[in-house]
Amino acid sequence: MKKKALLFSVFIFLSGITILLSGKKLDKRVNAGVLPYCYDCNGVAYFLIGKEPSKVWADFGGKSEKKDSKPLATALRECAEETRYVFGKYAYGLDNLEQGVKQEKKYIYASNKYIKSRLKAVATHPKRYYEMYLAKVDFIPADVFKHAYKNKDYDKKSYAWVPVTQFMQAIKESTNRDETYYRTKKIRRQLYDILIAYHNQILNLIYPHQTKIKAHTR
């Protein structure tokens, strides 16, 4: 048996969240993030991704900090910061999601609560240093995130909704993890690694009753 075959993945259902495992206990100090997704009126799914200063596109995550009690806390905090609190403002019912806010903690809490209530799965990087949570969210136009007030911790330059089927196909067909693109968007290696490792499981999670979906662009 080849070494690569030693990596296995299973489904465990805990509080409605699908957990993808690769055999070892995870250090609570690993980095973590969130990959949001939504459906359009035709049932087509889209990932929300963001462009980093390094010009690669990725999920919304980062390094664990001392105040983070576990990877989920890191993921929720990083997602709130990198989406400029938009999900928090949306959950709080603000009319203008692009406006700046004075009480940042209130909207961080609202964002955390909103995302946490919508978590569907968590996937661990094959090398065990990163956890990525998948969250089913409501659609908010990408430009809202882009034009939202820039908090001091923001780390994304642009945002885009990309069709899951086409995006995952680009991942699957790539022969070079360092040069993987969806159209003109270069995909971060870390995101590539996770999506390629759990390709079928993630597609089955997002499209549980369908084997083939005609994807559209947004």
JSON list of C-alpha atoms in Angstrom, two decimals:
[
{"chain": "A", "resi": 1, "resn": "MET", "atom": "CA", "xyz": [0.00, 0.00, 0.00]},
{"chain": "A", "resi": 2, "resn": "LYS", "atom": "CA", "xyz": [1.38, 3.39, -0.94]},
{"chain": "A", "resi": 3, "resn": "LYS", "atom": "CA", "xyz": [1.88, 6.02, 1.74]},
{"chain": "A", "resi": 4, "resn": "LYS", "atom": "CA", "xyz": [-0.69, 8.32, 0.15]},
{"chain": "A", "resi": 5, "resn": "ALA", "atom": "CA", "xyz": [-3.30, 5.62, 0.65]},
{"chain": "A", "resi": 6, "resn": "LEU", "atom": "CA", "xyz": [-2.82, 5.84, 4.42]},
{"chain": "A", "resi": 7, "resn": "LEU", "atom": "CA", "xyz": [-4.74, 9.09, 4.46]},
{"chain": "A", "resi": 8, "resn": "PHE", "atom": "CA", "xyz": [-8.37, 8.26, 5.04]},
{"chain": "A", "resi": 9, "resn": "SER", "atom": "CA", "xyz": [-11.45, 10.37, 5.56]},
{"chain": "A", "resi": 10, "resn": "VAL", "atom": "CA", "xyz": [-14.68, 9.55, 7.35]},
{"chain": "A", "resi": 11, "resn": "PHE", "atom": "CA", "xyz": [-17.91, 11.29, 8.16]},
{"chain": "A", "resi": 12, "resn": "ILE", "atom": "CA", "xyz": [-18.89, 11.91, 11.76]},
{"chain": "A", "resi": 13, "resn": "PHE", "atom": "CA", "xyz": [-22.11, 13.76, 12.52]},
{"chain": "A", "resi": 14, "resn": "LEU", "atom": "CA", "xyz": [-21.90, 15.90, 15.64]},
{"chain": "A", "resi": 15, "resn": "SER", "atom": "CA", "xyz": [-24.45, 18.64, 16.30]},
{"chain": "A", "resi": 16, "resn": "GLY", "atom": "CA", "xyz": [-25.23, 18.74, 12.60]},
{"chain": "A", "resi": 17, "resn": "ILE", "atom": "CA", "xyz": [-21.61, 19.30, 11.52]},
{"chain": "A", "resi": 18, "resn": "THR", "atom": "CA", "xyz": [-19.80, 16.86, 9.26]},
{"chain": "A", "resi": 19, "resn": "ILE", "atom": "CA", "xyz": [-16.24, 16.32, 10.45]},
{"chain": "A", "resi": 20, "resn": "LEU", "atom": "CA", "xyz": [-13.61, 15.12, 8.00]},
{"chain": "A", "resi": 21, "resn": "LEU", "atom": "CA", "xyz": [-10.76, 13.36, 9.78]},
{"chain": "A", "resi": 22, "resn": "SER", "atom": "CA", "xyz": [-7.38, 12.05, 8.69]},
{"chain": "A", "resi": 23, "resn": "GLY", "atom": "CA", "xyz": [-6.48, 9.77, 11.55]},
{"chain": "A", "resi": 24, "resn": "LYS", "atom": "CA", "xyz": [-4.63, 11.87, 14.16]},
{"chain": "A", "resi": 25, "resn": "LYS", "atom": "CA", "xyz": [-5.64, 14.03, 17.10]},
{"chain": "A", "resi": 26, "resn": "LEU", "atom": "CA", "xyz": [-5.55, 17.70, 16.18]},
{"chain": "A", "resi": 27, "resn": "ASP", "atom": "CA", "xyz": [-3.54, 20.25, 18.14]},
{"chain": "A", "resi": 28, "resn": "LYS", "atom": "CA", "xyz": [-5.92, 22.89, 19.52]},
{"chain": "A", "resi": 29, "resn": "ARG", "atom": "CA", "xyz": [-3.47, 25.61, 18.43]},
{"chain": "A", "resi": 30, "resn": "VAL", "atom": "CA", "xyz": [-3.72, 25.04, 14.69]},
{"chain": "A", "resi": 31, "resn": "ASN", "atom": "CA", "xyz": [-4.67, 27.83, 12.32]},
{"chain": "A", "resi": 32, "resn": "ALA", "atom": "CA", "xyz": [-8.21, 27.88, 10.99]},
{"chain": "A", "resi": 33, "resn": "GLY", "atom": "CA", "xyz": [-10.70, 29.58, 8.70]},
{"chain": "A", "resi": 34, "resn": "VAL", "atom": "CA", "xyz": [-14.14, 29.52, 7.10]},
{"chain": "A", "resi": 35, "resn": "LEU", "atom": "CA", "xyz": [-15.20, 28.86, 3.51]},
{"chain": "A", "resi": 36, "resn": "PRO", "atom": "CA", "xyz": [-18.74, 30.27, 3.09]},
{"chain": "A", "resi": 37, "resn": "TYR", "atom": "CA", "xyz": [-21.08, 28.99, 0.42]},
{"chain": "A", "resi": 38, "resn": "CYS", "atom": "CA", "xyz": [-24.62, 29.74, -0.71]},
{"chain": "A", "resi": 39, "resn": "TYR", "atom": "CA", "xyz": [-27.21, 28.64, -3.26]},
{"chain": "A", "resi": 40, "resn": "ASP", "atom": "CA", "xyz": [-28.93, 30.70, -5.93]},
{"chain": "A", "resi": 41, "resn": "CYS", "atom": "CA", "xyz": [-32.62, 30.41, -6.80]},
{"chain": "A", "resi": 42, "resn": "ASN", "atom": "CA", "xyz": [-31.85, 27.48, -9.13]},
{"chain": "A", "resi": 43, "resn": "GLY", "atom": "CA", "xyz": [-30.05, 25.50, -6.44]},
{"chain": "A", "resi": 44, "resn": "VAL", "atom": "CA", "xyz": [-26.57, 26.16, -7.84]},
{"chain": "A", "resi": 45, "resn": "ALA", "atom": "CA", "xyz": [-23.94, 26.51, -5.12]},
{"chain": "A", "resi": 46, "resn": "TYR", "atom": "CA", "xyz": [-21.21, 29.16, -4.90]},
{"chain": "A", "resi": 47, "resn": "PHE", "atom": "CA", "xyz": [-18.15, 29.57, -2.68]},
{"chain": "A", "resi": 48, "resn": "LEU", "atom": "CA", "xyz": [-17.23, 33.01, -1.36]},
{"chain": "A", "resi": 49, "resn": "ILE", "atom": "CA", "xyz": [-13.47, 33.55, -1.67]},
{"chain": "A", "resi": 50, "resn": "GLY", "atom": "CA", "xyz": [-11.23, 36.54, -1.08]},
{"chain": "A", "resi": 51, "resn": "LYS", "atom": "CA", "xyz": [-8.09, 37.92, -2.71]},
{"chain": "A", "resi": 52, "resn": "GLU", "atom": "CA", "xyz": [-5.12, 38.27, -0.37]},
{"chain": "A", "resi": 53, "resn": "PRO", "atom": "CA", "xyz": [-2.33, 40.87, -0.58]},
{"chain": "A", "resi": 54, "resn": "SER", "atom": "CA", "xyz": [-0.18, 38.13, -2.18]},
{"chain": "A", "resi": 55, "resn": "LYS", "atom": "CA", "xyz": [-2.77, 38.06, -5.01]},
{"chain": "A", "resi": 56, "resn": "VAL", "atom": "CA", "xyz": [-3.91, 34.50, -4.35]},
{"chain": "A", "resi": 57, "resn": "TRP", "atom": "CA", "xyz": [-7.54, 33.66, -3.61]},
{"chain": "A", "resi": 58, "resn": "ALA", "atom": "CA", "xyz": [-8.46, 31.78, -0.46]},
{"chain": "A", "resi": 59, "resn": "ASP", "atom": "CA", "xyz": [-10.99, 31.13, 2.28]},
{"chain": "A", "resi": 60, "resn": "PHE", "atom": "CA", "xyz": [-11.23, 33.45, 5.29]},
{"chain": "A", "resi": 61, "resn": "GLY", "atom": "CA", "xyz": [-8.77, 32.33, 7.93]},
{"chain": "A", "resi": 62, "resn": "GLY", "atom": "CA", "xyz": [-5.43, 32.84, 9.59]},
{"chain": "A", "resi": 63, "resn": "LYS", "atom": "CA", "xyz": [-3.18, 32.20, 12.55]},
{"chain": "A", "resi": 64, "resn": "SER", "atom": "CA", "xyz": [-4.32, 31.08, 15.96]},
{"chain": "A", "resi": 65, "resn": "GLU", "atom": "CA", "xyz": [-3.91, 33.68, 18.72]},
{"chain": "A", "resi": 66, "resn": "LYS", "atom": "CA", "xyz": [-3.53, 33.19, 22.47]},
{"chain": "A", "resi": 67, "resn": "LYS", "atom": "CA", "xyz": [-7.08, 34.39, 23.05]},
{"chain": "A", "resi": 68, "resn": "ASP", "atom": "CA", "xyz": [-8.46, 31.64, 20.80]},
{"chain": "A", "resi": 69, "resn": "SER", "atom": "CA", "xyz": [-9.55, 28.67, 22.89]},
{"chain": "A", "resi": 70, "resn": "LYS", "atom": "CA", "xyz": [-9.77, 26.27, 19.95]},
{"chain": "A", "resi": 71, "resn": "PRO", "atom": "CA", "xyz": [-9.58, 26.18, 16.13]},
{"chain": "A", "resi": 72, "resn": "LEU", "atom": "CA", "xyz": [-13.25, 27.10, 15.79]},
{"chain": "A", "resi": 73, "resn": "ALA", "atom": "CA", "xyz": [-12.65, 30.31, 17.76]},
{"chain": "A", "resi": 74, "resn": "THR", "atom": "CA", "xyz": [-9.77, 31.15, 15.42]},
{"chain": "A", "resi": 75, "resn": "ALA", "atom": "CA", "xyz": [-11.90, 30.43, 12.35]},
{"chain": "A", "resi": 76, "resn": "LEU", "atom": "CA", "xyz": [-14.82, 32.58, 13.52]},
{"chain": "A", "resi": 77, "resn": "ARG", "atom": "CA", "xyz": [-12.61, 35.51, 14.52]},
{"chain": "A", "resi": 78, "resn": "GLU", "atom": "CA", "xyz": [-10.62, 35.45, 11.29]},
{"chain": "A", "resi": 79, "resn": "CYS", "atom": "CA", "xyz": [-13.76, 35.18, 9.20]},
{"chain": "A", "resi": 80, "resn": "ALA", "atom": "CA", "xyz": [-15.35, 38.16, 10.98]},
{"chain": "A", "resi": 81, "resn": "GLU", "atom": "CA", "xyz": [-12.22, 40.26, 10.46]},
{"chain": "A", "resi": 82, "resn": "GLU", "atom": "CA", "xyz": [-11.55, 39.29, 6.85]},
{"chain": "A", "resi": 83, "resn": "THR", "atom": "CA", "xyz": [-15.17, 39.79, 5.78]},
{"chain": "A", "resi": 84, "resn": "ARG", "atom": "CA", "xyz": [-15.06, 43.23, 7.44]},
{"chain": "A", "resi": 85, "resn": "TYR", "atom": "CA", "xyz": [-17.86, 42.34, 9.90]},
{"chain": "A", "resi": 86, "resn": "VAL", "atom": "CA", "xyz": [-20.39, 42.25, 7.05]},
{"chain": "A", "resi": 87, "resn": "PHE", "atom": "CA", "xyz": [-21.98, 39.01, 8.25]},
{"chain": "A", "resi": 88, "resn": "GLY", "atom": "CA", "xyz": [-22.27, 40.51, 11.73]},
{"chain": "A", "resi": 89, "resn": "LYS", "atom": "CA", "xyz": [-23.91, 43.66, 10.41]},
{"chain": "A", "resi": 90, "resn": "TYR", "atom": "CA", "xyz": [-26.22, 41.52, 8.27]},
{"chain": "A", "resi": 91, "resn": "ALA", "atom": "CA", "xyz": [-27.19, 39.37, 11.25]},
{"chain": "A", "resi": 92, "resn": "TYR", "atom": "CA", "xyz": [-27.81, 42.51, 13.30]},
{"chain": "A", "resi": 93, "resn": "GLY", "atom": "CA", "xyz": [-30.16, 43.85, 10.64]},
{"chain": "A", "resi": 94, "resn": "LEU", "atom": "CA", "xyz": [-28.27, 46.96, 9.56]},
{"chain": "A", "resi": 95, "resn": "ASP", "atom": "CA", "xyz": [-29.56, 48.53, 6.36]},
{"chain": "A", "resi": 96, "resn": "ASN", "atom": "CA", "xyz": [-26.11, 49.65, 5.19]},
{"chain": "A", "resi": 97, "resn": "LEU", "atom": "CA", "xyz": [-23.71, 46.71, 5.36]},
{"chain": "A", "resi": 98, "resn": "GLU", "atom": "CA", "xyz": [-20.83, 48.83, 4.07]},
{"chain": "A", "resi": 99, "resn": "GLN", "atom": "CA", "xyz": [-20.89, 51.38, 6.87]},
{"chain": "A", "resi": 100, "resn": "GLY", "atom": "CA", "xyz": [-18.24, 51.59, 9.55]},
{"chain": "A", "resi": 101, "resn": "VAL", "atom": "CA", "xyz": [-19.15, 50.61, 13.10]},
{"chain": "A", "resi": 102, "resn": "LYS", "atom": "CA", "xyz": [-17.95, 51.91, 16.45]},
{"chain": "A", "resi": 103, "resn": "GLN", "atom": "CA", "xyz": [-18.80, 48.88, 18.57]},
{"chain": "A", "resi": 104, "resn": "GLU", "atom": "CA", "xyz": [-16.67, 46.32, 16.77]},
{"chain": "A", "resi": 105, "resn": "LYS", "atom": "CA", "xyz": [-16.99, 43.67, 19.47]},
{"chain": "A", "resi": 106, "resn": "LYS", "atom": "CA", "xyz": [-20.77, 43.66, 19.06]},
{"chain": "A", "resi": 107, "resn": "TYR", "atom": "CA", "xyz": [-20.52, 42.91, 15.36]},
{"chain": "A", "resi": 108, "resn": "ILE", "atom": "CA", "xyz": [-17.72, 40.40, 15.79]},
{"chain": "A", "resi": 109, "resn": "TYR", "atom": "CA", "xyz": [-19.97, 38.55, 18.25]},
{"chain": "A", "resi": 110, "resn": "ALA", "atom": "CA", "xyz": [-22.91, 38.78, 15.84]},
{"chain": "A", "resi": 111, "resn": "SER", "atom": "CA", "xyz": [-20.75, 37.50, 12.97]},
{"chain": "A", "resi": 112, "resn": "ASN", "atom": "CA", "xyz": [-19.43, 34.62, 15.09]},
{"chain": "A", "resi": 113, "resn": "LYS", "atom": "CA", "xyz": [-22.93, 33.64, 16.17]},
{"chain": "A", "resi": 114, "resn": "TYR", "atom": "CA", "xyz": [-24.27, 33.82, 12.62]},
{"chain": "A", "resi": 115, "resn": "ILE", "atom": "CA", "xyz": [-21.46, 31.75, 11.07]},
{"chain": "A", "resi": 116, "resn": "LYS", "atom": "CA", "xyz": [-21.40, 29.23, 13.92]},
{"chain": "A", "resi": 117, "resn": "SER", "atom": "CA", "xyz": [-25.13, 28.57, 13.51]},
{"chain": "A", "resi": 118, "resn": "ARG", "atom": "CA", "xyz": [-24.55, 27.80, 9.83]},
{"chain": "A", "resi": 119, "resn": "LEU", "atom": "CA", "xyz": [-21.56, 25.48, 10.00]},
{"chain": "A", "resi": 120, "resn": "LYS", "atom": "CA", "xyz": [-22.01, 22.33, 7.96]},
{"chain": "A", "resi": 121, "resn": "ALA", "atom": "CA", "xyz": [-18.57, 20.70, 7.95]},
{"chain": "A", "resi": 122, "resn": "VAL", "atom": "CA", "xyz": [-14.96, 21.01, 8.99]},
{"chain": "A", "resi": 123, "resn": "ALA", "atom": "CA", "xyz": [-12.06, 19.68, 6.93]},
{"chain": "A", "resi": 124, "resn": "THR", "atom": "CA", "xyz": [-8.55, 19.23, 8.28]},
{"chain": "A", "resi": 125, "resn": "HIS", "atom": "CA", "xyz": [-5.53, 19.93, 6.08]},
{"chain": "A", "resi": 126, "resn": "PRO", "atom": "CA", "xyz": [-3.69, 16.66, 5.28]},
{"chain": "A", "resi": 127, "resn": "LYS", "atom": "CA", "xyz": [-0.63, 17.97, 7.16]},
{"chain": "A", "resi": 128, "resn": "ARG", "atom": "CA", "xyz": [-2.79, 18.79, 10.21]},
{"chain": "A", "resi": 129, "resn": "TYR", "atom": "CA", "xyz": [-1.84, 22.47, 10.54]},
{"chain": "A", "resi": 130, "resn": "TYR", "atom": "CA", "xyz": [-5.14, 24.04, 9.41]},
{"chain": "A", "resi": 131, "resn": "GLU", "atom": "CA", "xyz": [-8.86, 23.48, 9.88]},
{"chain": "A", "resi": 132, "resn": "MET", "atom": "CA", "xyz": [-11.35, 24.85, 7.37]},
{"chain": "A", "resi": 133, "resn": "TYR", "atom": "CA", "xyz": [-15.03, 25.12, 8.26]},
{"chain": "A", "resi": 134, "resn": "LEU", "atom": "CA", "xyz": [-17.72, 25.20, 5.60]},
{"chain": "A", "resi": 135, "resn": "ALA", "atom": "CA", "xyz": [-20.68, 27.47, 6.37]},
{"chain": "A", "resi": 136, "resn": "LYS", "atom": "CA", "xyz": [-23.90, 27.78, 4.42]},
{"chain": "A", "resi": 137, "resn": "VAL", "atom": "CA", "xyz": [-24.69, 31.50, 4.40]},
{"chain": "A", "resi": 138, "resn": "ASP", "atom": "CA", "xyz": [-27.18, 33.89, 2.85]},
{"chain": "A", "resi": 139, "resn": "PHE", "atom": "CA", "xyz": [-26.12, 35.60, -0.36]},
{"chain": "A", "resi": 140, "resn": "ILE", "atom": "CA", "xyz": [-24.59, 39.06, 0.05]},
{"chain": "A", "resi": 141, "resn": "PRO", "atom": "CA", "xyz": [-23.13, 40.67, -3.11]},
{"chain": "A", "resi": 142, "resn": "ALA", "atom": "CA", "xyz": [-19.34, 40.43, -3.33]},
{"chain": "A", "resi": 143, "resn": "ASP", "atom": "CA", "xyz": [-19.06, 44.19, -3.86]},
{"chain": "A", "resi": 144, "resn": "VAL", "atom": "CA", "xyz": [-20.61, 44.78, -0.43]},
{"chain": "A", "resi": 145, "resn": "PHE", "atom": "CA", "xyz": [-17.62, 43.08, 1.19]},
{"chain": "A", "resi": 146, "resn": "LYS", "atom": "CA", "xyz": [-15.19, 44.92, -1.08]},
{"chain": "A", "resi": 147, "resn": "HIS", "atom": "CA", "xyz": [-16.63, 48.36, -0.33]},
{"chain": "A", "resi": 148, "resn": "ALA", "atom": "CA", "xyz": [-17.32, 47.75, 3.35]},
{"chain": "A", "resi": 149, "resn": "TYR", "atom": "CA", "xyz": [-15.46, 49.86, 5.89]},
{"chain": "A", "resi": 150, "resn": "LYS", "atom": "CA", "xyz": [-11.92, 48.51, 6.28]},
{"chain": "A", "resi": 151, "resn": "ASN", "atom": "CA", "xyz": [-11.28, 47.47, 9.86]},
{"chain": "A", "resi": 152, "resn": "LYS", "atom": "CA", "xyz": [-7.72, 47.39, 11.15]},
{"chain": "A", "resi": 153, "resn": "ASP", "atom": "CA", "xyz": [-7.46, 43.61, 10.79]},
{"chain": "A", "resi": 154, "resn": "TYR", "atom": "CA", "xyz": [-8.83, 43.18, 7.29]},
{"chain": "A", "resi": 155, "resn": "ASP", "atom": "CA", "xyz": [-6.65, 41.10, 4.99]},
{"chain": "A", "resi": 156, "resn": "LYS", "atom": "CA", "xyz": [-8.60, 40.72, 1.76]},
{"chain": "A", "resi": 157, "resn": "LYS", "atom": "CA", "xyz": [-8.50, 43.06, -1.24]},
{"chain": "A", "resi": 158, "resn": "SER", "atom": "CA", "xyz": [-11.39, 41.69, -3.32]},
{"chain": "A", "resi": 159, "resn": "TYR", "atom": "CA", "xyz": [-14.19, 39.16, -2.99]},
{"chain": "A", "resi": 160, "resn": "ALA", "atom": "CA", "xyz": [-15.96, 36.84, -5.42]},
{"chain": "A", "resi": 161, "resn": "TRP", "atom": "CA", "xyz": [-18.65, 34.20, -5.52]},
{"chain": "A", "resi": 162, "resn": "VAL", "atom": "CA", "xyz": [-17.46, 31.29, -7.66]},
{"chain": "A", "resi": 163, "resn": "PRO", "atom": "CA", "xyz": [-19.59, 28.31, -8.78]},
{"chain": "A", "resi": 164, "resn": "VAL", "atom": "CA", "xyz": [-18.68, 25.30, -6.66]},
{"chain": "A", "resi": 165, "resn": "THR", "atom": "CA", "xyz": [-18.81, 22.72, -9.45]},
{"chain": "A", "resi": 166, "resn": "GLN", "atom": "CA", "xyz": [-16.55, 24.65, -11.81]},
{"chain": "A", "resi": 167, "resn": "PHE", "atom": "CA", "xyz": [-14.21, 25.72, -9.03]},
{"chain": "A", "resi": 168, "resn": "MET", "atom": "CA", "xyz": [-13.82, 22.15, -7.77]},
{"chain": "A", "resi": 169, "resn": "GLN", "atom": "CA", "xyz": [-13.29, 20.93, -11.33]},
{"chain": "A", "resi": 170, "resn": "ALA", "atom": "CA", "xyz": [-10.44, 23.41, -11.78]},
{"chain": "A", "resi": 171, "resn": "ILE", "atom": "CA", "xyz": [-8.90, 22.05, -8.58]},
{"chain": "A", "resi": 172, "resn": "LYS", "atom": "CA", "xyz": [-9.27, 18.45, -9.71]},
{"chain": "A", "resi": 173, "resn": "GLU", "atom": "CA", "xyz": [-7.81, 19.05, -13.17]},
{"chain": "A", "resi": 174, "resn": "SER", "atom": "CA", "xyz": [-4.77, 20.99, -11.96]},
{"chain": "A", "resi": 175, "resn": "THR", "atom": "CA", "xyz": [-1.41, 19.25, -12.17]},
{"chain": "A", "resi": 176, "resn": "ASN", "atom": "CA", "xyz": [0.49, 21.88, -10.17]},
{"chain": "A", "resi": 177, "resn": "ARG", "atom": "CA", "xyz": [-0.71, 22.97, -6.73]},
{"chain": "A", "resi": 178, "resn": "ASP", "atom": "CA", "xyz": [1.52, 26.06, -6.99]},
{"chain": "A", "resi": 179, "resn": "GLU", "atom": "CA", "xyz": [-0.14, 27.20, -10.20]},
{"chain": "A", "resi": 180, "resn": "THR", "atom": "CA", "xyz": [-3.80, 26.33, -9.87]},
{"chain": "A", "resi": 181, "resn": "TYR", "atom": "CA", "xyz": [-6.30, 28.80, -11.30]},
{"chain": "A", "resi": 182, "resn": "TYR", "atom": "CA", "xyz": [-10.03, 29.21, -11.56]},
{"chain": "A", "resi": 183, "resn": "ARG", "atom": "CA", "xyz": [-10.19, 31.37, -14.66]},
{"chain": "A", "resi": 184, "resn": "THR", "atom": "CA", "xyz": [-7.80, 34.24, -13.79]},
{"chain": "A", "resi": 185, "resn": "LYS", "atom": "CA", "xyz": [-7.92, 33.63, -10.04]},
{"chain": "A", "resi": 186, "resn": "LYS", "atom": "CA", "xyz": [-4.86, 31.90, -8.61]},
{"chain": "A", "resi": 187, "resn": "ILE", "atom": "CA", "xyz": [-5.88, 29.58, -5.79]},
{"chain": "A", "resi": 188, "resn": "ARG", "atom": "CA", "xyz": [-3.91, 29.47, -2.56]},
{"chain": "A", "resi": 189, "resn": "ARG", "atom": "CA", "xyz": [-2.08, 26.16, -2.05]},
{"chain": "A", "resi": 190, "resn": "GLN", "atom": "CA", "xyz": [-3.60, 25.61, 1.37]},
{"chain": "A", "resi": 191, "resn": "LEU", "atom": "CA", "xyz": [-7.14, 25.82, -0.03]},
{"chain": "A", "resi": 192, "resn": "TYR", "atom": "CA", "xyz": [-6.14, 23.62, -2.96]},
{"chain": "A", "resi": 193, "resn": "ASP", "atom": "CA", "xyz": [-4.77, 20.94, -0.61]},
{"chain": "A", "resi": 194, "resn": "ILE", "atom": "CA", "xyz": [-7.97, 20.73, 1.43]},
{"chain": "A", "resi": 195, "resn": "LEU", "atom": "CA", "xyz": [-10.35, 20.77, -1.51]},
{"chain": "A", "resi": 196, "resn": "ILE", "atom": "CA", "xyz": [-8.39, 18.11, -3.39]},
{"chain": "A", "resi": 197, "resn": "ALA", "atom": "CA", "xyz": [-8.14, 15.89, -0.28]},
{"chain": "A", "resi": 198, "resn": "TYR", "atom": "CA", "xyz": [-11.88, 15.99, 0.38]},
{"chain": "A", "resi": 199, "resn": "HIS", "atom": "CA", "xyz": [-13.12, 16.69, -3.13]},
{"chain": "A", "resi": 200, "resn": "ASN", "atom": "CA", "xyz": [-15.89, 14.10, -3.31]},
{"chain": "A", "resi": 201, "resn": "GLN", "atom": "CA", "xyz": [-17.00, 14.50, 0.31]},
{"chain": "A", "resi": 202, "resn": "ILE", "atom": "CA", "xyz": [-17.41, 18.26, -0.05]},
{"chain": "A", "resi": 203, "resn": "LEU", "atom": "CA", "xyz": [-19.36, 17.94, -3.29]},
{"chain": "A", "resi": 204, "resn": "ASN", "atom": "CA", "xyz": [-21.60, 15.29, -1.74]},
{"chain": "A", "resi": 205, "resn": "LEU", "atom": "CA", "xyz": [-22.18, 17.54, 1.25]},
{"chain": "A", "resi": 206, "resn": "ILE", "atom": "CA", "xyz": [-23.15, 20.55, -0.87]},
{"chain": "A", "resi": 207, "resn": "TYR", "atom": "CA", "xyz": [-25.10, 18.53, -3.44]},
{"chain": "A", "resi": 208, "resn": "PRO", "atom": "CA", "xyz": [-26.37, 15.54, -1.43]},
{"chain": "A", "resi": 209, "resn": "HIS", "atom": "CA", "xyz": [-29.12, 14.54, -3.87]},
{"chain": "A", "resi": 210, "resn": "GLN", "atom": "CA", "xyz": [-27.51, 15.41, -7.17]},
{"chain": "A", "resi": 211, "resn": "THR", "atom": "CA", "xyz": [-24.55, 13.95, -9.05]},
{"chain": "A", "resi": 212, "resn": "LYS", "atom": "CA", "xyz": [-24.21, 16.54, -11.79]},
{"chain": "A", "resi": 213, "resn": "ILE", "atom": "CA", "xyz": [-24.96, 20.25, -11.57]},
{"chain": "A", "resi": 214, "resn": "LYS", "atom": "CA", "xyz": [-24.79, 22.73, -14.41]},
{"chain": "A", "resi": 215, "resn": "ALA", "atom": "CA", "xyz": [-22.87, 25.61, -12.87]},
{"chain": "A", "resi": 216, "resn": "HIS", "atom": "CA", "xyz": [-23.34, 29.26, -13.74]},
{"chain": "A", "resi": 217, "resn": "THR", "atom": "CA", "xyz": [-21.27, 32.32, -12.98]},
{"chain": "A", "resi": 218, "resn": "ARG", "atom": "CA", "xyz": [-22.15, 35.14, -10.62]}
]
